[in-house]
mmCIF file of C-alpha atoms and ligand atoms in Angstrom:
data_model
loop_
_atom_site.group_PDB
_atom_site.id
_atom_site.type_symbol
_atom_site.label_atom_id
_atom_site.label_comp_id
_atom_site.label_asym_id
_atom_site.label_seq_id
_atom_site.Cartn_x
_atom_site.Cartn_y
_atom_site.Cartn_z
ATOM 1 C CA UNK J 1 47.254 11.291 175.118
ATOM 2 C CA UNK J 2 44.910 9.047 174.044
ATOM 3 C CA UNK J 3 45.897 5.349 174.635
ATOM 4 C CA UNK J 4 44.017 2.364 172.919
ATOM 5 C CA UNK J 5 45.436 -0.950 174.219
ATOM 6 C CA UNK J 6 43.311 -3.942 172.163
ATOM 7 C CA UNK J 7 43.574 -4.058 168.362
ATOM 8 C CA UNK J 8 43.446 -6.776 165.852
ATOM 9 C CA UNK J 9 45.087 -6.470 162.198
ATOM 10 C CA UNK J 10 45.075 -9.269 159.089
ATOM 11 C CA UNK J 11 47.371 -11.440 160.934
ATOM 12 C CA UNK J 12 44.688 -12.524 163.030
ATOM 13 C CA UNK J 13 40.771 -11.539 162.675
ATOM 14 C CA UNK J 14 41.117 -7.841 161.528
ATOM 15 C CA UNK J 15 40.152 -6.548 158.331
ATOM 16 C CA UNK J 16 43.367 -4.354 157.950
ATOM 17 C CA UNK J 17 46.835 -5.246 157.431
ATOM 18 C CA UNK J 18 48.797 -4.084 160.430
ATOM 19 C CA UNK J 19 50.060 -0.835 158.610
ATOM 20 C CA UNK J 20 46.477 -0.128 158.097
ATOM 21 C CA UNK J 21 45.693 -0.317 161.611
ATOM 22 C CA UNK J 22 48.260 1.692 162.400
ATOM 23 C CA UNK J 23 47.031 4.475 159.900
ATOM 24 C CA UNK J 24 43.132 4.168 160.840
ATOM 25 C CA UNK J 25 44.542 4.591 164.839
ATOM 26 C CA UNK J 26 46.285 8.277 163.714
ATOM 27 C CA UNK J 27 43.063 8.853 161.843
ATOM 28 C CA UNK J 28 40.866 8.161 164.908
ATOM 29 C CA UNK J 29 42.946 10.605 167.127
ATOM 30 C CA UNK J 30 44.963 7.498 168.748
ATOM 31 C CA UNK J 31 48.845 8.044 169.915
ATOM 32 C CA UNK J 32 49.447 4.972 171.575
ATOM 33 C CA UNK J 33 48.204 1.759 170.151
ATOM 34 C CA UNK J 34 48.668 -1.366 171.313
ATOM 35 C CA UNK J 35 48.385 -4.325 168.207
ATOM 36 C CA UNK J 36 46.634 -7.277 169.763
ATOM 37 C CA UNK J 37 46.428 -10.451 167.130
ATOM 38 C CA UNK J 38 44.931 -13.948 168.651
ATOM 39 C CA UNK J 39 47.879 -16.105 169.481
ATOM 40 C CA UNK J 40 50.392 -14.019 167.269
ATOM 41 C CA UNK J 41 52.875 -11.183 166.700
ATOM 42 C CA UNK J 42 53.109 -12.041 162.745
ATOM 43 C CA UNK J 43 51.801 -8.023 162.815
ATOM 44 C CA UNK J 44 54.414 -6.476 164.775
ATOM 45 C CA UNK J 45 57.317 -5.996 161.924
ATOM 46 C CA UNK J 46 54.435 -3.957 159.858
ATOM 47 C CA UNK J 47 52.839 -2.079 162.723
ATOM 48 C CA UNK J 48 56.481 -0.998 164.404
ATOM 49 C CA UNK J 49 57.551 0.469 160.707
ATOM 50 C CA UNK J 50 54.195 2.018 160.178
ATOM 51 C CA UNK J 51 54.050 3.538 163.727
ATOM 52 C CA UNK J 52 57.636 4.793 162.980
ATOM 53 C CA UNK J 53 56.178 6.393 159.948
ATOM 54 C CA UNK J 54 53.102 7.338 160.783
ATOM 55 C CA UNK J 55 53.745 9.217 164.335
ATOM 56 C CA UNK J 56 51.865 6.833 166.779
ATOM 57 C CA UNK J 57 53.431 5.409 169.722
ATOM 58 C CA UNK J 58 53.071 1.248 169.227
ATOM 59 C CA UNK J 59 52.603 -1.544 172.344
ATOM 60 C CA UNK J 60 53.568 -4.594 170.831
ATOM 61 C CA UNK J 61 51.262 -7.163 172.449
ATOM 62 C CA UNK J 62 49.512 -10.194 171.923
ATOM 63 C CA UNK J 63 45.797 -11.268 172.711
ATOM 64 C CA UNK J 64 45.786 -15.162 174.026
ATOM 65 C CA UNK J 65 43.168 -17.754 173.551
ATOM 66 C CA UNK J 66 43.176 -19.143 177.022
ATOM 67 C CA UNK J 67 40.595 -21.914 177.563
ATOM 68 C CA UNK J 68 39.319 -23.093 181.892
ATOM 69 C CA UNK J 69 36.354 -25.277 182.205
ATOM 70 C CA UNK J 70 35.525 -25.558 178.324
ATOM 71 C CA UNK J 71 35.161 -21.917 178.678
ATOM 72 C CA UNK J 72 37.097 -19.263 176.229
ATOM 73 C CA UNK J 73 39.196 -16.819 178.213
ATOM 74 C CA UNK J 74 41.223 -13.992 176.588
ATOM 75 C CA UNK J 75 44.555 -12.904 177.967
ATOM 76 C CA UNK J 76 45.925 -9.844 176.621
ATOM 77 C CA UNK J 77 50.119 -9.525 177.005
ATOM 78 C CA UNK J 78 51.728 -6.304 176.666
ATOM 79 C CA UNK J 79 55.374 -6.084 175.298
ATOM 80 C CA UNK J 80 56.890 -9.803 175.761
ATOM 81 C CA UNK J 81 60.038 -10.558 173.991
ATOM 82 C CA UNK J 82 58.709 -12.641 170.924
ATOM 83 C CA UNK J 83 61.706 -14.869 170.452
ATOM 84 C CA UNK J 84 60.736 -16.337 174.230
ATOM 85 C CA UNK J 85 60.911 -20.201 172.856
ATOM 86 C CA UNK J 86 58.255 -20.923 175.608
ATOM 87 C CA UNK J 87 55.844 -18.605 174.862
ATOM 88 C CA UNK J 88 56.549 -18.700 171.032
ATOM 89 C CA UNK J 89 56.054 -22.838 171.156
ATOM 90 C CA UNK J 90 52.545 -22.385 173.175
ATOM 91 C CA UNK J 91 51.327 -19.915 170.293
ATOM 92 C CA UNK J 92 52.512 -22.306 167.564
ATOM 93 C CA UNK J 93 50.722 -24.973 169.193
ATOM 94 C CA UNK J 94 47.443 -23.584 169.307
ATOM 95 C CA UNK J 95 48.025 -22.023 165.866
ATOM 96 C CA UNK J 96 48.163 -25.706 164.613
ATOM 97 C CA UNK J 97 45.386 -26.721 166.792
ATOM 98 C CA UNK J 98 43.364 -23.583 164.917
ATOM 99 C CA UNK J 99 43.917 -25.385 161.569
ATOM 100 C CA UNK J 100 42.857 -29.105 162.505
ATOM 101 C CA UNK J 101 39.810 -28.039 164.199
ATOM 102 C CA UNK J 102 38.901 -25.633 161.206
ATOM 103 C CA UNK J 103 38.519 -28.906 159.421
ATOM 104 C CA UNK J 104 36.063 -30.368 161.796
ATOM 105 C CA UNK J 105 34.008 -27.417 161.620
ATOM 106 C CA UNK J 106 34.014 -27.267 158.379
ATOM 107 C CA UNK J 107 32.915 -31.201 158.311
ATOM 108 C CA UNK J 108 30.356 -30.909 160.503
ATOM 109 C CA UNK J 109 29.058 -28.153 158.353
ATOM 110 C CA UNK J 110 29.504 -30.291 155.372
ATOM 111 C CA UNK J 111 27.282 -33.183 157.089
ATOM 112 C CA UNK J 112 24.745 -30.748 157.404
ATOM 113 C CA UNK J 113 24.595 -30.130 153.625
ATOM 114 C CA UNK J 114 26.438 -26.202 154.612
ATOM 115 C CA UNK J 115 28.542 -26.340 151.178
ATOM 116 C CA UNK J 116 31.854 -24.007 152.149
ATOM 117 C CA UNK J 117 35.127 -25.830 151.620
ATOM 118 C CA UNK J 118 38.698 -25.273 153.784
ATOM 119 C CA UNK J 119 39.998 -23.170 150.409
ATOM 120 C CA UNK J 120 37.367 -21.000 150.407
ATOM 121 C CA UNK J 121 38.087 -19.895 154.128
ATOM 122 C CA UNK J 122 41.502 -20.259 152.995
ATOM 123 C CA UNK J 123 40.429 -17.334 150.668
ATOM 124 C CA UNK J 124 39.795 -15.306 153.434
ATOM 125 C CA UNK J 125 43.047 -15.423 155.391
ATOM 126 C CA UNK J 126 46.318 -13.481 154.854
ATOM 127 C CA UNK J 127 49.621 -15.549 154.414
ATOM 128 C CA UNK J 128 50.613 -16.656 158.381
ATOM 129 C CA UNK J 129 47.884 -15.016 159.853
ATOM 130 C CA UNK J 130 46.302 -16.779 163.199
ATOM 131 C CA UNK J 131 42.873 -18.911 161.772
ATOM 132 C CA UNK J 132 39.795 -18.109 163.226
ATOM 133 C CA UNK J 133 35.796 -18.229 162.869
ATOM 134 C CA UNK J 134 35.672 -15.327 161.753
ATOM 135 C CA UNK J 135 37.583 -16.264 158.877
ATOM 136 C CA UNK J 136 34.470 -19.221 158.155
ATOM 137 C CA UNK J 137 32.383 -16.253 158.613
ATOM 138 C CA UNK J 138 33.809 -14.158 155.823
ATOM 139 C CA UNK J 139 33.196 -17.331 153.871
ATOM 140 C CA UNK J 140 29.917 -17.526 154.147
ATOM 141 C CA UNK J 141 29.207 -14.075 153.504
ATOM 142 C CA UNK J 142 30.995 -13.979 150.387
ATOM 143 C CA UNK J 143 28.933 -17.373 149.368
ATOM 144 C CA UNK J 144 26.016 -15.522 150.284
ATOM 145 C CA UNK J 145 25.318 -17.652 152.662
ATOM 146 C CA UNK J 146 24.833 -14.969 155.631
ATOM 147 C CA UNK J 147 24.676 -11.418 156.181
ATOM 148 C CA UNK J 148 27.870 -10.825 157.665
ATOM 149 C CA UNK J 149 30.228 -11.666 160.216
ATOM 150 C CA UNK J 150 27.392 -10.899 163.243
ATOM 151 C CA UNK J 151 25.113 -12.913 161.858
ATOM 152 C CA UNK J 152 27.030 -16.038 161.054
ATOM 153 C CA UNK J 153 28.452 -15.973 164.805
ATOM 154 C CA UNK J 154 24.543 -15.514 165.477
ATOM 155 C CA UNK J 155 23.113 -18.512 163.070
ATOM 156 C CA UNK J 156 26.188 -20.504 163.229
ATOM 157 C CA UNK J 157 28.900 -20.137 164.469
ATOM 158 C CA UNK J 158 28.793 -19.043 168.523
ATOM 159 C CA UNK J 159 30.369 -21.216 170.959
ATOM 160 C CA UNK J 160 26.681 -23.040 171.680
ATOM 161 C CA UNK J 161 26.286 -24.294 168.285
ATOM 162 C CA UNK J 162 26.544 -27.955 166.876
ATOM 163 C CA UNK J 163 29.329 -26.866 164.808
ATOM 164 C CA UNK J 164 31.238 -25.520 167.468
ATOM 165 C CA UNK J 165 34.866 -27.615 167.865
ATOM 166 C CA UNK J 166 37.289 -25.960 170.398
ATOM 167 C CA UNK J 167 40.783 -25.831 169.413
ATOM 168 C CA UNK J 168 43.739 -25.909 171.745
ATOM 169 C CA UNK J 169 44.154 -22.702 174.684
ATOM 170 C CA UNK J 170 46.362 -22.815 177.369
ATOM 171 C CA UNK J 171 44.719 -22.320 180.733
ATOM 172 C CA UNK J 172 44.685 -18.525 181.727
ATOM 173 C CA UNK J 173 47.360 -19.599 184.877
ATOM 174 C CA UNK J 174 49.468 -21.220 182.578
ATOM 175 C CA UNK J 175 49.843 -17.831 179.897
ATOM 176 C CA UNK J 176 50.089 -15.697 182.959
ATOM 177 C CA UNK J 177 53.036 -17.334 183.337
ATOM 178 C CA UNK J 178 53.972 -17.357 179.877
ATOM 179 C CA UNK J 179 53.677 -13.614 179.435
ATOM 180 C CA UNK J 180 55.182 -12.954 182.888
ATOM 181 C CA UNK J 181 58.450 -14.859 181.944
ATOM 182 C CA UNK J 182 58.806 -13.677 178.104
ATOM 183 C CA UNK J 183 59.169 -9.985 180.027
ATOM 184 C CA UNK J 184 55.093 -8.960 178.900
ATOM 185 C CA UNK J 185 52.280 -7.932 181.568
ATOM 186 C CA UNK J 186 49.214 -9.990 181.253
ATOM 187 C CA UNK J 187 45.921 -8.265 181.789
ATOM 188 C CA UNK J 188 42.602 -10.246 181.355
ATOM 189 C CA UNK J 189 40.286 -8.783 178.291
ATOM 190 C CA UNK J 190 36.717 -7.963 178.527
ATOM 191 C CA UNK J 191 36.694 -10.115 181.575
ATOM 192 C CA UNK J 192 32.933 -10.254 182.062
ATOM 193 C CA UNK J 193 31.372 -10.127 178.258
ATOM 194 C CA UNK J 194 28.971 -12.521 177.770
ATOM 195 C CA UNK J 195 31.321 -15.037 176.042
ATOM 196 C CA UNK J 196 33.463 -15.050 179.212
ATOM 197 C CA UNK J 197 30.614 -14.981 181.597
ATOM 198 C CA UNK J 198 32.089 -17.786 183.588
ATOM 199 C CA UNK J 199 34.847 -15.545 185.320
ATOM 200 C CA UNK J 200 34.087 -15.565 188.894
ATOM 201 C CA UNK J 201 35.700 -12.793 191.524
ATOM 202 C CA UNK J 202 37.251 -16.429 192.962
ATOM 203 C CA UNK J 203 39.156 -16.409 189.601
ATOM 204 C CA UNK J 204 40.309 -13.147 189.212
ATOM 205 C CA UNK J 205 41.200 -13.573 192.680
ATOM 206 C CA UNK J 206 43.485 -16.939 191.856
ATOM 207 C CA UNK J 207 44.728 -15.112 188.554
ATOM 208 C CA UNK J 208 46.112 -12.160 190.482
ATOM 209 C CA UNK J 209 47.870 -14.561 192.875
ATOM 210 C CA UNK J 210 49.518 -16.132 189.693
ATOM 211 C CA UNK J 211 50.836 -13.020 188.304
ATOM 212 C CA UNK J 212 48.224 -10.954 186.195
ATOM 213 C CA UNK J 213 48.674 -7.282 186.079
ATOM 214 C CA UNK J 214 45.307 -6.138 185.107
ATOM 215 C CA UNK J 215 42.063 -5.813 184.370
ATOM 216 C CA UNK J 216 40.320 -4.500 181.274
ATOM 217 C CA UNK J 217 37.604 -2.848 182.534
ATOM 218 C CA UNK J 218 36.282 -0.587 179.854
ATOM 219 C CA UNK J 219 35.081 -2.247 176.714
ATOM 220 C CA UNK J 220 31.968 -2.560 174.703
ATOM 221 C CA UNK J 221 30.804 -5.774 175.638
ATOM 222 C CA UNK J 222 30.693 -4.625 179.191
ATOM 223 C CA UNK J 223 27.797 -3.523 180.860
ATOM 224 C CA UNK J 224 27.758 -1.130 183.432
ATOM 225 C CA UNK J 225 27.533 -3.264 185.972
ATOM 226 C CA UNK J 226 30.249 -5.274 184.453
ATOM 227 C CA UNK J 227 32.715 -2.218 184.695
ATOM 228 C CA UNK J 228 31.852 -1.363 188.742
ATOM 229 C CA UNK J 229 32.847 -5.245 189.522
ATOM 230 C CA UNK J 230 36.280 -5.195 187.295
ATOM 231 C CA UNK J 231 36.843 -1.909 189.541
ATOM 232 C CA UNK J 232 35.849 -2.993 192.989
ATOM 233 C CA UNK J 233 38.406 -6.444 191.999
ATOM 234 C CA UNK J 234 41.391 -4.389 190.596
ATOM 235 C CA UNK J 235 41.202 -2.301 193.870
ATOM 236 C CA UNK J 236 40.649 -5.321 195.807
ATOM 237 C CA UNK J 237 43.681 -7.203 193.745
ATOM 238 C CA UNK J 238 45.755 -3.928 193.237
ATOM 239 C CA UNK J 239 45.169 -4.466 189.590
ATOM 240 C CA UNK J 240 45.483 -2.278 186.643
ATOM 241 C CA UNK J 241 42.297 -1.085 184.781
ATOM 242 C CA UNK J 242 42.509 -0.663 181.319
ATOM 243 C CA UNK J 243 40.076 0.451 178.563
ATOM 244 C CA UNK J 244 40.086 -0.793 174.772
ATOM 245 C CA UNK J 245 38.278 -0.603 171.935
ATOM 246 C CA UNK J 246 39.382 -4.394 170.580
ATOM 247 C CA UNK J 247 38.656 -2.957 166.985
ATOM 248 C CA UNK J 248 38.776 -5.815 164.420
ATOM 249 C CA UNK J 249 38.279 -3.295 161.052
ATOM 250 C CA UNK J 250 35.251 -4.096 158.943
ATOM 251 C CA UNK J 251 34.644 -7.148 160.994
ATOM 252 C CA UNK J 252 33.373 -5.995 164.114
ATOM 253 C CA UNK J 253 31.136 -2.702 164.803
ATOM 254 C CA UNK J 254 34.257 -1.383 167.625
ATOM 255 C CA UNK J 255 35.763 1.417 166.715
ATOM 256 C CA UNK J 256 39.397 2.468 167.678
ATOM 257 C CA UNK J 257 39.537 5.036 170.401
ATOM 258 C CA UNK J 258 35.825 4.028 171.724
ATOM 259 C CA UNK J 259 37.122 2.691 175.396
ATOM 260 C CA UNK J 260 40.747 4.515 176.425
ATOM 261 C CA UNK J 261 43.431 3.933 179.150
ATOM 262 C CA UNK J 262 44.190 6.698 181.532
ATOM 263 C CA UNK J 263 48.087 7.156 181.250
ATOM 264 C CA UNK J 264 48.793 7.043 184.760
ATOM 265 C CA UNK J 265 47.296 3.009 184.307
ATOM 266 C CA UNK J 266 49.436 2.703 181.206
ATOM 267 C CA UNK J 267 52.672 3.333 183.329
ATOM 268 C CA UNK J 268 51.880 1.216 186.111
ATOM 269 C CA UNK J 269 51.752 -1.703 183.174
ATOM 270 C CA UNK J 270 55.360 0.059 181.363
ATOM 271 C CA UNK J 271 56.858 0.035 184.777
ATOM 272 C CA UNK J 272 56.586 -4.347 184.989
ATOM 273 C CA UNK J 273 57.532 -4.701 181.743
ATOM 274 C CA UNK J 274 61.031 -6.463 181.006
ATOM 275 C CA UNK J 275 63.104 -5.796 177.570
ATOM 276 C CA UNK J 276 60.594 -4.887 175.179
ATOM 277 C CA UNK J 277 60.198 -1.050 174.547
ATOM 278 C CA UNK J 278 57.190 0.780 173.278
ATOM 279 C CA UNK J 279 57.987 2.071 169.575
ATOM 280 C CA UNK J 280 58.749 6.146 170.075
ATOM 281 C CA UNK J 281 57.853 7.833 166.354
HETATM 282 P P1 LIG H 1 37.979 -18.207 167.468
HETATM 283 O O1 LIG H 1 39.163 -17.556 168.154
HETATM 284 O O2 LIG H 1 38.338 -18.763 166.144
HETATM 285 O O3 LIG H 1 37.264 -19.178 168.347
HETATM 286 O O4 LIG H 1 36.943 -17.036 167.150
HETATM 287 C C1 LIG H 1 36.557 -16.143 168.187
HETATM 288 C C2 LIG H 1 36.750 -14.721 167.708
HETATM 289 O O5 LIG H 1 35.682 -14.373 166.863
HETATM 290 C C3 LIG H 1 36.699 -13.727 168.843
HETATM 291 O O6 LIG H 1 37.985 -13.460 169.342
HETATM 292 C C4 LIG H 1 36.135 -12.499 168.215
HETATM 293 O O7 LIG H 1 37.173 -11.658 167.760
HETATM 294 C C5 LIG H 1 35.371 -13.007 167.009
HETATM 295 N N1 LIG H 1 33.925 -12.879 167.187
HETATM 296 C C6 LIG H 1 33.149 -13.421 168.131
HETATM 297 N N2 LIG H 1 31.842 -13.082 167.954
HETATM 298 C C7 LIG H 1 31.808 -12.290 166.863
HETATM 299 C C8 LIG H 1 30.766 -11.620 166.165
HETATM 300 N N3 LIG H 1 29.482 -11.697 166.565
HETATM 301 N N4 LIG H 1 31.085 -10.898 165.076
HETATM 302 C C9 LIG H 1 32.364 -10.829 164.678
HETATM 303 N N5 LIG H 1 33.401 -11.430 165.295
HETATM 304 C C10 LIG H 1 33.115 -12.166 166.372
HETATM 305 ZN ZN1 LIG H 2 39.120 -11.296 167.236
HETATM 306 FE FE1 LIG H 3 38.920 -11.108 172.927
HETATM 307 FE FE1 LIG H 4 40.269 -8.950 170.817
#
């Protein structure tokens, strides 16, 4: 069994549509997948037809932009029920708040004399998928502007630069709660990559208080001193420790299968999960 808990398709960031993803995880010796879109489960109709197809077991889940201290936190939720009007109404909101501060980004860039225009990102975005920068990104790369995606977060686009507008994120507590009461198990991506640097053991301490399930321990952006600290805490915390590859396609060098989840991990998560089932080929 080879488990794979952190994906992205076209409905948010990825560079495949969710049947795609679905397809590339079979090719890549994945059985279970778990489809992780930014602030969305546009992807899960696709994915749950294709895994039905295709022979992969599919974890319906969602990957939340949580924001503490002007800092970016990501929140990964495995299996919520979708139609939770809570948990649906905090992913619209920040959905919205993804479009209105695309515009300012794009404005600032404009004031700068950096000539890409909210239809040309537009260009870059399947119908109802969740906006993002790396969306801009693909943008300027087909403008010729930049290299690729790397480099325009590198030049451009990182959360450091003048451009940079934050868009509405719940904070982590809050989602935890979200996820916990829409029947899904929250577990904290990448925890300590450099982006979310800012997590202190006093957080993951107050997080597993308010209801998270996990850590994800394994994942490229963490060193190896990053993974012995996200396993001293979940022992500590009596978390979950998961591993992911958080492939994004084309967009991102990850590739699916790189980090894995040991089964026995998997089930603990299965076994707190309300309503939602994992699709069975
Ligand atoms: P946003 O959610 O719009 O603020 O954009 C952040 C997303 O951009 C992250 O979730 C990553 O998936 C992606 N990202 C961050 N850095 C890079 C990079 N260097 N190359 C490609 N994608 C990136
Ligand atoms: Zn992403
Ligand atoms: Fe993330
Ligand atoms: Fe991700």
């Amino acid at each position: 069994m080879t488990i794979d808990l952190h994906a992205h398709s076209t409905a948010s960031d990825g560079t495949e549509s969710p049947a795609e993803l679905v397809a590339a995880a079979r090719a890549a010796g994945v059985t279970m997948l778990a489809i992780t879109d930014h602030d969305t489960t546009a992807g899960w109709a696709e994915a749950v037809e294709a895994a039905v197809r295709l022979g992969v077991q599919l974890v319906r889940g969602i990957e939340i932009s949580c924001s503490r201290d002007h800092r970016s936190i990501h929140l990964l939720g495995y299996l919520p029920d979708p139609d939770d009007p809570r948990l649906a109404a905090e992913l619209a909101r920040a959905r919205d708040s993804r479009v209105t501060r695309m515009d300012r980004i794009i404005e600032r860039m404009a004031d700068d004399g950096i000539p890409v225009t909210v239809e040309e990102v537009r260009a870059q975005v399947a119908p109802g998928a969740t906006l993002g920068r790396p969306h801009l990104a693909d943008a300027l790369v087909a403008k010729g502007i930049v290299e690729d995606r790397d480099a325009a977060f590198r030049d451009l686009l990182h959360d450091g630069s003048k451009y940079y507008v934050g868009h509405y994120a719940p904070d982590p507590a809050t989602a935890i709660a979200l996820v916990r009461d829409a029947g899904g198990v929250p577990v904290l991506a990448h925890p300590f990559a450099m982006r979310t640097a800012t997590i202190s053991d006093e957080l993951v301490e107050e997080l597993a208080a308010a209801g998270l399930a996990g850590l994800e321990a394994h994942h490229r952006d963490h060193e190896p001193g990053d993974v012995e600290r996200a396993l001293r805490l979940a022992d500590r915390h009596d978390l979950v420790v998961t591993g992911s590859s958080d492939y994004h396609g084309t967009g991102k060098l990850n590739r699916l299968g790189e980090h894995t989840t040991d089964p026995r991990e998997w089930s603990r998560i299965v076994e707190q999960s309300h309503g939602v089932k994992v699709v069975q080929p």
